[in-house]
Amino acid sequence: MELQLASTSIQELCDSCFNFIKPLALQKNIQLSIQLPEELPLIQVDEERIREAFINLLSNAVKYTPEGGKVWIEILPHPTNQHIFFSIVDTGIGIPSDDLFQLFQPLDSDESSYTRRSGNTGSGLLTVQKIVESHGGSVHAESQLGKGSRFTIKLPWKKMGE
């Protein structure tokens, strides 16, 4: 995957993702919010690809969150400024713990995993993983059945000029 890296505003990136997902959230009366530290420096990413990854995760969060729920993004820079963490969190249906380890694996056509039962092919999560890994990052999922999920993207982050 060839990346087109550019200096990107984290606030503008999150805002554009929310603008894309907002109509779906409004249909289900889902509250969207961003928890973002003030005055974050720019990040070097392929903005189009990272936006695709965020929108994929946000779409899943809205899809699996019941009416009246909440979906939010938390941004947490690592204290050394070597990494930044983006968590997409929801108050949705959650994922059984037995199925968490399979989320980023290609699904067999006869697979009976949670993603297959829920009508999801899982290809979106594989795309998210490929995009994040192509940036030198990683993605991690945590979930509690009936309480929601948290997908955290860890990306390398250097201050401009480093």
mmCIF file with all atom_site columns, N, CA and C in Angstrom, residues 58-118:
data_model
loop_
_atom_site.group_PDB
_atom_site.id
_atom_site.type_symbol
_atom_site.label_atom_id
_atom_site.label_alt_id
_atom_site.label_comp_id
_atom_site.label_asym_id
_atom_site.label_entity_id
_atom_site.label_seq_id
_atom_site.pdbx_PDB_ins_code
_atom_site.Cartn_x
_atom_site.Cartn_y
_atom_site.Cartn_z
_atom_site.occupancy
_atom_site.B_iso_or_equiv
_atom_site.pdbx_formal_charge
_atom_site.auth_seq_id
_atom_site.auth_comp_id
_atom_site.auth_asym_id
_atom_site.auth_atom_id
_atom_site.pdbx_PDB_model_num
ATOM 1   N N  . LEU A 1 58  ? -16.111 3.770   12.988 1.00 0.00 ? 58  LEU A N  1
ATOM 2   C CA . LEU A 1 58  ? -17.255 4.545   13.446 1.00 0.00 ? 58  LEU A CA 1
ATOM 3   C C  . LEU A 1 58  ? -18.564 3.980   12.900 1.00 0.00 ? 58  LEU A C  1
ATOM 4   N N  . SER A 1 59  ? -18.556 3.553   11.645 1.00 0.00 ? 59  SER A N  1
ATOM 5   C CA . SER A 1 59  ? -19.760 2.949   11.041 1.00 0.00 ? 59  SER A CA 1
ATOM 6   C C  . SER A 1 59  ? -20.162 1.692   11.797 1.00 0.00 ? 59  SER A C  1
ATOM 7   N N  . ASN A 1 60  ? -19.174 0.843   12.106 1.00 0.00 ? 60  ASN A N  1
ATOM 8   C CA . ASN A 1 60  ? -19.466 -0.357  12.894 1.00 0.00 ? 60  ASN A CA 1
ATOM 9   C C  . ASN A 1 60  ? -20.009 0.005   14.270 1.00 0.00 ? 60  ASN A C  1
ATOM 10  N N  . ALA A 1 61  ? -19.405 1.010   14.893 1.00 0.00 ? 61  ALA A N  1
ATOM 11  C CA . ALA A 1 61  ? -19.854 1.416   16.228 1.00 0.00 ? 61  ALA A CA 1
ATOM 12  C C  . ALA A 1 61  ? -21.315 1.857   16.193 1.00 0.00 ? 61  ALA A C  1
ATOM 13  N N  . VAL A 1 62  ? -21.672 2.663   15.199 1.00 0.00 ? 62  VAL A N  1
ATOM 14  C CA . VAL A 1 62  ? -23.062 3.124   15.080 1.00 0.00 ? 62  VAL A CA 1
ATOM 15  C C  . VAL A 1 62  ? -23.979 1.953   14.747 1.00 0.00 ? 62  VAL A C  1
ATOM 16  N N  . LYS A 1 63  ? -23.524 1.091   13.848 1.00 0.00 ? 63  LYS A N  1
ATOM 17  C CA . LYS A 1 63  ? -24.337 -0.059  13.420 1.00 0.00 ? 63  LYS A CA 1
ATOM 18  C C  . LYS A 1 63  ? -24.692 -0.961  14.598 1.00 0.00 ? 63  LYS A C  1
ATOM 19  N N  . TYR A 1 64  ? -23.749 -1.192  15.495 1.00 0.00 ? 64  TYR A N  1
ATOM 20  C CA . TYR A 1 64  ? -23.949 -2.137  16.591 1.00 0.00 ? 64  TYR A CA 1
ATOM 21  C C  . TYR A 1 64  ? -24.316 -1.469  17.923 1.00 0.00 ? 64  TYR A C  1
ATOM 22  N N  . THR A 1 65  ? -24.632 -0.179  17.878 1.00 0.00 ? 65  THR A N  1
ATOM 23  C CA . THR A 1 65  ? -25.082 0.525   19.077 1.00 0.00 ? 65  THR A CA 1
ATOM 24  C C  . THR A 1 65  ? -26.590 0.720   18.983 1.00 0.00 ? 65  THR A C  1
ATOM 25  N N  . PRO A 1 66  ? -27.323 0.318   20.020 1.00 0.00 ? 66  PRO A N  1
ATOM 26  C CA . PRO A 1 66  ? -28.775 0.475   19.993 1.00 0.00 ? 66  PRO A CA 1
ATOM 27  C C  . PRO A 1 66  ? -29.199 1.942   20.010 1.00 0.00 ? 66  PRO A C  1
ATOM 28  N N  . GLU A 1 67  ? -30.415 2.171   19.613 1.00 0.00 ? 67  GLU A N  1
ATOM 29  C CA . GLU A 1 67  ? -31.016 3.505   19.618 1.00 0.00 ? 67  GLU A CA 1
ATOM 30  C C  . GLU A 1 67  ? -30.754 4.199   20.955 1.00 0.00 ? 67  GLU A C  1
ATOM 31  N N  . GLY A 1 68  ? -30.359 5.485   20.861 1.00 0.00 ? 68  GLY A N  1
ATOM 32  C CA . GLY A 1 68  ? -30.130 6.276   22.059 1.00 0.00 ? 68  GLY A CA 1
ATOM 33  C C  . GLY A 1 68  ? -28.772 6.073   22.707 1.00 0.00 ? 68  GLY A C  1
ATOM 34  N N  . GLY A 1 69  ? -27.900 5.278   22.088 1.00 0.00 ? 69  GLY A N  1
ATOM 35  C CA . GLY A 1 69  ? -26.580 5.013   22.652 1.00 0.00 ? 69  GLY A CA 1
ATOM 36  C C  . GLY A 1 69  ? -25.587 6.127   22.378 1.00 0.00 ? 69  GLY A C  1
ATOM 37  N N  . LYS A 1 70  ? -24.321 5.828   22.638 1.00 0.00 ? 70  LYS A N  1
ATOM 38  C CA . LYS A 1 70  ? -23.253 6.814   22.466 1.00 0.00 ? 70  LYS A CA 1
ATOM 39  C C  . LYS A 1 70  ? -22.088 6.192   21.703 1.00 0.00 ? 70  LYS A C  1
ATOM 40  N N  . VAL A 1 71  ? -21.465 7.018   20.876 1.00 0.00 ? 71  VAL A N  1
ATOM 41  C CA . VAL A 1 71  ? -20.238 6.657   20.166 1.00 0.00 ? 71  VAL A CA 1
ATOM 42  C C  . VAL A 1 71  ? -19.313 7.862   20.281 1.00 0.00 ? 71  VAL A C  1
ATOM 43  N N  . TRP A 1 72  ? -18.052 7.604   20.635 1.00 0.00 ? 72  TRP A N  1
ATOM 44  C CA . TRP A 1 72  ? -17.123 8.716   20.748 1.00 0.00 ? 72  TRP A CA 1
ATOM 45  C C  . TRP A 1 72  ? -15.715 8.297   20.353 1.00 0.00 ? 72  TRP A C  1
ATOM 46  N N  . ILE A 1 73  ? -14.911 9.329   20.086 1.00 0.00 ? 73  ILE A N  1
ATOM 47  C CA . ILE A 1 73  ? -13.484 9.141   19.810 1.00 0.00 ? 73  ILE A CA 1
ATOM 48  C C  . ILE A 1 73  ? -12.722 9.762   20.973 1.00 0.00 ? 73  ILE A C  1
ATOM 49  N N  . GLU A 1 74  ? -11.765 9.006   21.490 1.00 0.00 ? 74  GLU A N  1
ATOM 50  C CA . GLU A 1 74  ? -10.846 9.525   22.512 1.00 0.00 ? 74  GLU A CA 1
ATOM 51  C C  . GLU A 1 74  ? -9.461  9.575   21.888 1.00 0.00 ? 74  GLU A C  1
ATOM 52  N N  . ILE A 1 75  ? -8.809  10.698  22.016 1.00 0.00 ? 75  ILE A N  1
ATOM 53  C CA . ILE A 1 75  ? -7.450  10.827  21.509 1.00 0.00 ? 75  ILE A CA 1
ATOM 54  C C  . ILE A 1 75  ? -6.527  11.039  22.692 1.00 0.00 ? 75  ILE A C  1
ATOM 55  N N  . LEU A 1 76  ? -5.495  10.205  22.759 1.00 0.00 ? 76  LEU A N  1
ATOM 56  C CA . LEU A 1 76  ? -4.567  10.270  23.882 1.00 0.00 ? 76  LEU A CA 1
ATOM 57  C C  . LEU A 1 76  ? -3.137  10.193  23.358 1.00 0.00 ? 76  LEU A C  1
ATOM 58  N N  . PRO A 1 77  ? -2.403  11.320  23.405 1.00 0.00 ? 77  PRO A N  1
ATOM 59  C CA . PRO A 1 77  ? -0.992  11.245  23.015 1.00 0.00 ? 77  PRO A CA 1
ATOM 60  C C  . PRO A 1 77  ? -0.201  10.513  24.087 1.00 0.00 ? 77  PRO A C  1
ATOM 61  N N  . HIS A 1 78  ? 0.765   9.725   23.664 1.00 0.00 ? 78  HIS A N  1
ATOM 62  C CA . HIS A 1 78  ? 1.662   9.069   24.612 1.00 0.00 ? 78  HIS A CA 1
ATOM 63  C C  . HIS A 1 78  ? 2.563   10.153  25.203 1.00 0.00 ? 78  HIS A C  1
ATOM 64  N N  . PRO A 1 79  ? 2.870   10.072  26.498 1.00 0.00 ? 79  PRO A N  1
ATOM 65  C CA . PRO A 1 79  ? 3.658   11.131  27.146 1.00 0.00 ? 79  PRO A CA 1
ATOM 66  C C  . PRO A 1 79  ? 4.981   11.452  26.444 1.00 0.00 ? 79  PRO A C  1
ATOM 67  N N  . THR A 1 80  ? 5.586   10.490  25.767 1.00 0.00 ? 80  THR A N  1
ATOM 68  C CA . THR A 1 80  ? 6.856   10.761  25.089 1.00 0.00 ? 80  THR A CA 1
ATOM 69  C C  . THR A 1 80  ? 6.653   11.343  23.694 1.00 0.00 ? 80  THR A C  1
ATOM 70  N N  . ASN A 1 81  ? 5.386   11.467  23.269 1.00 0.00 ? 81  ASN A N  1
ATOM 71  C CA . ASN A 1 81  ? 5.043   11.955  21.935 1.00 0.00 ? 81  ASN A CA 1
ATOM 72  C C  . ASN A 1 81  ? 5.582   11.065  20.818 1.00 0.00 ? 81  ASN A C  1
ATOM 73  N N  . GLN A 1 82  ? 5.855   9.797   21.120 1.00 0.00 ? 82  GLN A N  1
ATOM 74  C CA . GLN A 1 82  ? 6.288   8.881   20.078 1.00 0.00 ? 82  GLN A CA 1
ATOM 75  C C  . GLN A 1 82  ? 5.108   8.165   19.436 1.00 0.00 ? 82  GLN A C  1
ATOM 76  N N  . HIS A 1 83  ? 3.990   8.099   20.150 1.00 0.00 ? 83  HIS A N  1
ATOM 77  C CA . HIS A 1 83  ? 2.787   7.451   19.640 1.00 0.00 ? 83  HIS A CA 1
ATOM 78  C C  . HIS A 1 83  ? 1.575   8.273   20.029 1.00 0.00 ? 83  HIS A C  1
ATOM 79  N N  . ILE A 1 84  ? 0.514   8.086   19.280 1.00 0.00 ? 84  ILE A N  1
ATOM 80  C CA . ILE A 1 84  ? -0.764  8.681   19.633 1.00 0.00 ? 84  ILE A CA 1
ATOM 81  C C  . ILE A 1 84  ? -1.811  7.586   19.507 1.00 0.00 ? 84  ILE A C  1
ATOM 82  N N  . PHE A 1 85  ? -2.752  7.591   20.419 1.00 0.00 ? 85  PHE A N  1
ATOM 83  C CA . PHE A 1 85  ? -3.789  6.560   20.467 1.00 0.00 ? 85  PHE A CA 1
ATOM 84  C C  . PHE A 1 85  ? -5.137  7.175   20.137 1.00 0.00 ? 85  PHE A C  1
ATOM 85  N N  . PHE A 1 86  ? -5.844  6.555   19.197 1.00 0.00 ? 86  PHE A N  1
ATOM 86  C CA . PHE A 1 86  ? -7.191  6.961   18.815 1.00 0.00 ? 86  PHE A CA 1
ATOM 87  C C  . PHE A 1 86  ? -8.116  5.797   19.183 1.00 0.00 ? 86  PHE A C  1
ATOM 88  N N  . SER A 1 87  ? -9.021  6.028   20.113 1.00 0.00 ? 87  SER A N  1
ATOM 89  C CA . SER A 1 87  ? -9.971  4.982   20.484 1.00 0.00 ? 87  SER A CA 1
ATOM 90  C C  . SER A 1 87  ? -11.356 5.362   19.986 1.00 0.00 ? 87  SER A C  1
ATOM 91  N N  . ILE A 1 88  ? -12.005 4.433   19.330 1.00 0.00 ? 88  ILE A N  1
ATOM 92  C CA . ILE A 1 88  ? -13.394 4.586   18.921 1.00 0.00 ? 88  ILE A CA 1
ATOM 93  C C  . ILE A 1 88  ? -14.186 3.680   19.847 1.00 0.00 ? 88  ILE A C  1
ATOM 94  N N  . VAL A 1 89  ? -15.055 4.312   20.640 1.00 0.00 ? 89  VAL A N  1
ATOM 95  C CA . VAL A 1 89  ? -15.731 3.635   21.737 1.00 0.00 ? 89  VAL A CA 1
ATOM 96  C C  . VAL A 1 89  ? -17.236 3.733   21.529 1.00 0.00 ? 89  VAL A C  1
ATOM 97  N N  . ASP A 1 90  ? -17.951 2.673   21.906 1.00 0.00 ? 90  ASP A N  1
ATOM 98  C CA . ASP A 1 90  ? -19.405 2.701   21.787 1.00 0.00 ? 90  ASP A CA 1
ATOM 99  C C  . ASP A 1 90  ? -20.059 2.026   22.984 1.00 0.00 ? 90  ASP A C  1
ATOM 100 N N  . THR A 1 91  ? -21.343 2.269   23.119 1.00 0.00 ? 91  THR A N  1
ATOM 101 C CA . THR A 1 91  ? -22.154 1.628   24.155 1.00 0.00 ? 91  THR A CA 1
ATOM 102 C C  . THR A 1 91  ? -23.032 0.564   23.503 1.00 0.00 ? 91  THR A C  1
ATOM 103 N N  . GLY A 1 92  ? -22.472 -0.111  22.524 1.00 0.00 ? 92  GLY A N  1
ATOM 104 C CA . GLY A 1 92  ? -23.222 -1.075  21.724 1.00 0.00 ? 92  GLY A CA 1
ATOM 105 C C  . GLY A 1 92  ? -23.377 -2.442  22.352 1.00 0.00 ? 92  GLY A C  1
ATOM 106 N N  . ILE A 1 93  ? -23.670 -3.405  21.483 1.00 0.00 ? 93  ILE A N  1
ATOM 107 C CA . ILE A 1 93  ? -24.003 -4.757  21.929 1.00 0.00 ? 93  ILE A CA 1
ATOM 108 C C  . ILE A 1 93  ? -22.798 -5.534  22.437 1.00 0.00 ? 93  ILE A C  1
ATOM 109 N N  . GLY A 1 94  ? -21.604 -5.095  22.076 1.00 0.00 ? 94  GLY A N  1
ATOM 110 C CA . GLY A 1 94  ? -20.397 -5.784  22.515 1.00 0.00 ? 94  GLY A CA 1
ATOM 111 C C  . GLY A 1 94  ? -20.104 -7.010  21.677 1.00 0.00 ? 94  GLY A C  1
ATOM 112 N N  . ILE A 1 95  ? -18.961 -7.596  21.933 1.00 0.00 ? 95  ILE A N  1
ATOM 113 C CA . ILE A 1 95  ? -18.478 -8.761  21.185 1.00 0.00 ? 95  ILE A CA 1
ATOM 114 C C  . ILE A 1 95  ? -18.100 -9.828  22.203 1.00 0.00 ? 95  ILE A C  1
ATOM 115 N N  . PRO A 1 96  ? -18.570 -11.059 22.013 1.00 0.00 ? 96  PRO A N  1
ATOM 116 C CA . PRO A 1 96  ? -18.171 -12.130 22.942 1.00 0.00 ? 96  PRO A CA 1
ATOM 117 C C  . PRO A 1 96  ? -16.647 -12.260 22.998 1.00 0.00 ? 96  PRO A C  1
ATOM 118 N N  . SER A 1 97  ? -16.111 -12.478 24.186 1.00 0.00 ? 97  SER A N  1
ATOM 119 C CA . SER A 1 97  ? -14.652 -12.551 24.350 1.00 0.00 ? 97  SER A CA 1
ATOM 120 C C  . SER A 1 97  ? -14.033 -13.647 23.497 1.00 0.00 ? 97  SER A C  1
ATOM 121 N N  . ASP A 1 98  ? -14.750 -14.741 23.272 1.00 0.00 ? 98  ASP A N  1
ATOM 122 C CA . ASP A 1 98  ? -14.220 -15.820 22.438 1.00 0.00 ? 98  ASP A CA 1
ATOM 123 C C  . ASP A 1 98  ? -14.015 -15.392 20.996 1.00 0.00 ? 98  ASP A C  1
ATOM 124 N N  . ASP A 1 99  ? -14.728 -14.362 20.558 1.00 0.00 ? 99  ASP A N  1
ATOM 125 C CA . ASP A 1 99  ? -14.649 -13.917 19.168 1.00 0.00 ? 99  ASP A CA 1
ATOM 126 C C  . ASP A 1 99  ? -13.690 -12.749 18.958 1.00 0.00 ? 99  ASP A C  1
ATOM 127 N N  . LEU A 1 100 ? -13.219 -12.125 20.036 1.00 0.00 ? 100 LEU A N  1
ATOM 128 C CA . LEU A 1 100 ? -12.336 -10.964 19.889 1.00 0.00 ? 100 LEU A CA 1
ATOM 129 C C  . LEU A 1 100 ? -11.067 -11.292 19.112 1.00 0.00 ? 100 LEU A C  1
ATOM 130 N N  . PHE A 1 101 ? -10.466 -12.434 19.388 1.00 0.00 ? 101 PHE A N  1
ATOM 131 C CA . PHE A 1 101 ? -9.195  -12.778 18.736 1.00 0.00 ? 101 PHE A CA 1
ATOM 132 C C  . PHE A 1 101 ? -9.362  -13.010 17.239 1.00 0.00 ? 101 PHE A C  1
ATOM 133 N N  . GLN A 1 102 ? -10.588 -13.256 16.770 1.00 0.00 ? 102 GLN A N  1
ATOM 134 C CA . GLN A 1 102 ? -10.838 -13.527 15.356 1.00 0.00 ? 102 GLN A CA 1
ATOM 135 C C  . GLN A 1 102 ? -11.144 -12.275 14.539 1.00 0.00 ? 102 GLN A C  1
ATOM 136 N N  . LEU A 1 103 ? -11.331 -11.143 15.196 1.00 0.00 ? 103 LEU A N  1
ATOM 137 C CA . LEU A 1 103 ? -11.809 -9.948  14.509 1.00 0.00 ? 103 LEU A CA 1
ATOM 138 C C  . LEU A 1 103 ? -10.947 -9.518  13.329 1.00 0.00 ? 103 LEU A C  1
ATOM 139 N N  . PHE A 1 104 ? -9.656  -9.669  13.437 1.00 0.00 ? 104 PHE A N  1
ATOM 140 C CA . PHE A 1 104 ? -8.760  -9.191  12.389 1.00 0.00 ? 104 PHE A CA 1
ATOM 141 C C  . PHE A 1 104 ? -8.201  -10.334 11.549 1.00 0.00 ? 104 PHE A C  1
ATOM 142 N N  . GLN A 1 105 ? -8.892  -11.465 11.571 1.00 0.00 ? 105 GLN A N  1
ATOM 143 C CA . GLN A 1 105 ? -8.494  -12.624 10.775 1.00 0.00 ? 105 GLN A CA 1
ATOM 144 C C  . GLN A 1 105 ? -9.439  -12.755 9.585  1.00 0.00 ? 105 GLN A C  1
ATOM 145 N N  . PRO A 1 106 ? -8.931  -13.189 8.434  1.00 0.00 ? 106 PRO A N  1
ATOM 146 C CA . PRO A 1 106 ? -9.836  -13.450 7.302  1.00 0.00 ? 106 PRO A CA 1
ATOM 147 C C  . PRO A 1 106 ? -10.823 -14.542 7.696  1.00 0.00 ? 106 PRO A C  1
ATOM 148 N N  . LEU A 1 107 ? -12.064 -14.377 7.303  1.00 0.00 ? 107 LEU A N  1
ATOM 149 C CA . LEU A 1 107 ? -13.097 -15.353 7.650  1.00 0.00 ? 107 LEU A CA 1
ATOM 150 C C  . LEU A 1 107 ? -13.230 -16.396 6.555  1.00 0.00 ? 107 LEU A C  1
ATOM 151 N N  . ASP A 1 108 ? -13.377 -17.650 6.961  1.00 0.00 ? 108 ASP A N  1
ATOM 152 C CA . ASP A 1 108 ? -13.686 -18.714 6.016  1.00 0.00 ? 108 ASP A CA 1
ATOM 153 C C  . ASP A 1 108 ? -15.146 -18.602 5.636  1.00 0.00 ? 108 ASP A C  1
ATOM 154 N N  . SER A 1 109 ? -15.513 -19.104 4.468  1.00 0.00 ? 109 SER A N  1
ATOM 155 C CA . SER A 1 109 ? -16.898 -19.004 4.024  1.00 0.00 ? 109 SER A CA 1
ATOM 156 C C  . SER A 1 109 ? -17.844 -19.786 4.927  1.00 0.00 ? 109 SER A C  1
ATOM 157 N N  . ASP A 1 110 ? -17.357 -20.811 5.603  1.00 0.00 ? 110 ASP A N  1
ATOM 158 C CA . ASP A 1 110 ? -18.223 -21.583 6.486  1.00 0.00 ? 110 ASP A CA 1
ATOM 159 C C  . ASP A 1 110 ? -18.064 -21.172 7.952  1.00 0.00 ? 110 ASP A C  1
ATOM 160 N N  . GLU A 1 111 ? -17.365 -20.065 8.190  1.00 0.00 ? 111 GLU A N  1
ATOM 161 C CA . GLU A 1 111 ? -17.113 -19.563 9.542  1.00 0.00 ? 111 GLU A CA 1
ATOM 162 C C  . GLU A 1 111 ? -18.442 -19.260 10.247 1.00 0.00 ? 111 GLU A C  1
ATOM 163 N N  . SER A 1 112 ? -18.543 -19.621 11.503 1.00 0.00 ? 112 SER A N  1
ATOM 164 C CA . SER A 1 112 ? -19.757 -19.326 12.260 1.00 0.00 ? 112 SER A CA 1
ATOM 165 C C  . SER A 1 112 ? -19.449 -18.359 13.402 1.00 0.00 ? 112 SER A C  1
ATOM 166 N N  . SER A 1 113 ? -18.470 -17.513 13.197 1.00 0.00 ? 113 SER A N  1
ATOM 167 C CA . SER A 1 113 ? -18.066 -16.569 14.241 1.00 0.00 ? 113 SER A CA 1
ATOM 168 C C  . SER A 1 113 ? -19.127 -15.493 14.447 1.00 0.00 ? 113 SER A C  1
ATOM 169 N N  . TYR A 1 114 ? -18.887 -14.689 15.448 1.00 0.00 ? 114 TYR A N  1
ATOM 170 C CA . TYR A 1 114 ? -19.782 -13.581 15.774 1.00 0.00 ? 114 TYR A CA 1
ATOM 171 C C  . TYR A 1 114 ? -19.977 -12.659 14.577 1.00 0.00 ? 114 TYR A C  1
ATOM 172 N N  . THR A 1 115 ? -18.894 -12.328 13.881 1.00 0.00 ? 115 THR A N  1
ATOM 173 C CA . THR A 1 115 ? -19.026 -11.409 12.761 1.00 0.00 ? 115 THR A CA 1
ATOM 174 C C  . THR A 1 115 ? -19.882 -12.020 11.661 1.00 0.00 ? 115 THR A C  1
ATOM 175 N N  . ARG A 1 116 ? -19.757 -13.302 11.448 1.00 0.00 ? 116 ARG A N  1
ATOM 176 C CA . ARG A 1 116 ? -20.583 -13.968 10.442 1.00 0.00 ? 116 ARG A CA 1
ATOM 177 C C  . ARG A 1 116 ? -22.045 -13.991 10.895 1.00 0.00 ? 116 ARG A C  1
ATOM 178 N N  . ARG A 1 117 ? -22.293 -14.326 12.150 1.00 0.00 ? 117 ARG A N  1
ATOM 179 C CA . ARG A 1 117 ? -23.666 -14.367 12.667 1.00 0.00 ? 117 ARG A CA 1
ATOM 180 C C  . ARG A 1 117 ? -24.299 -12.995 12.664 1.00 0.00 ? 117 ARG A C  1
ATOM 181 N N  . SER A 1 118 ? -23.493 -11.959 12.850 1.00 0.00 ? 118 SER A N  1
ATOM 182 C CA . SER A 1 118 ? -24.041 -10.611 12.906 1.00 0.00 ? 118 SER A CA 1
ATOM 183 C C  . SER A 1 118 ? -24.222 -10.006 11.522 1.00 0.00 ? 118 SER A C  1
#
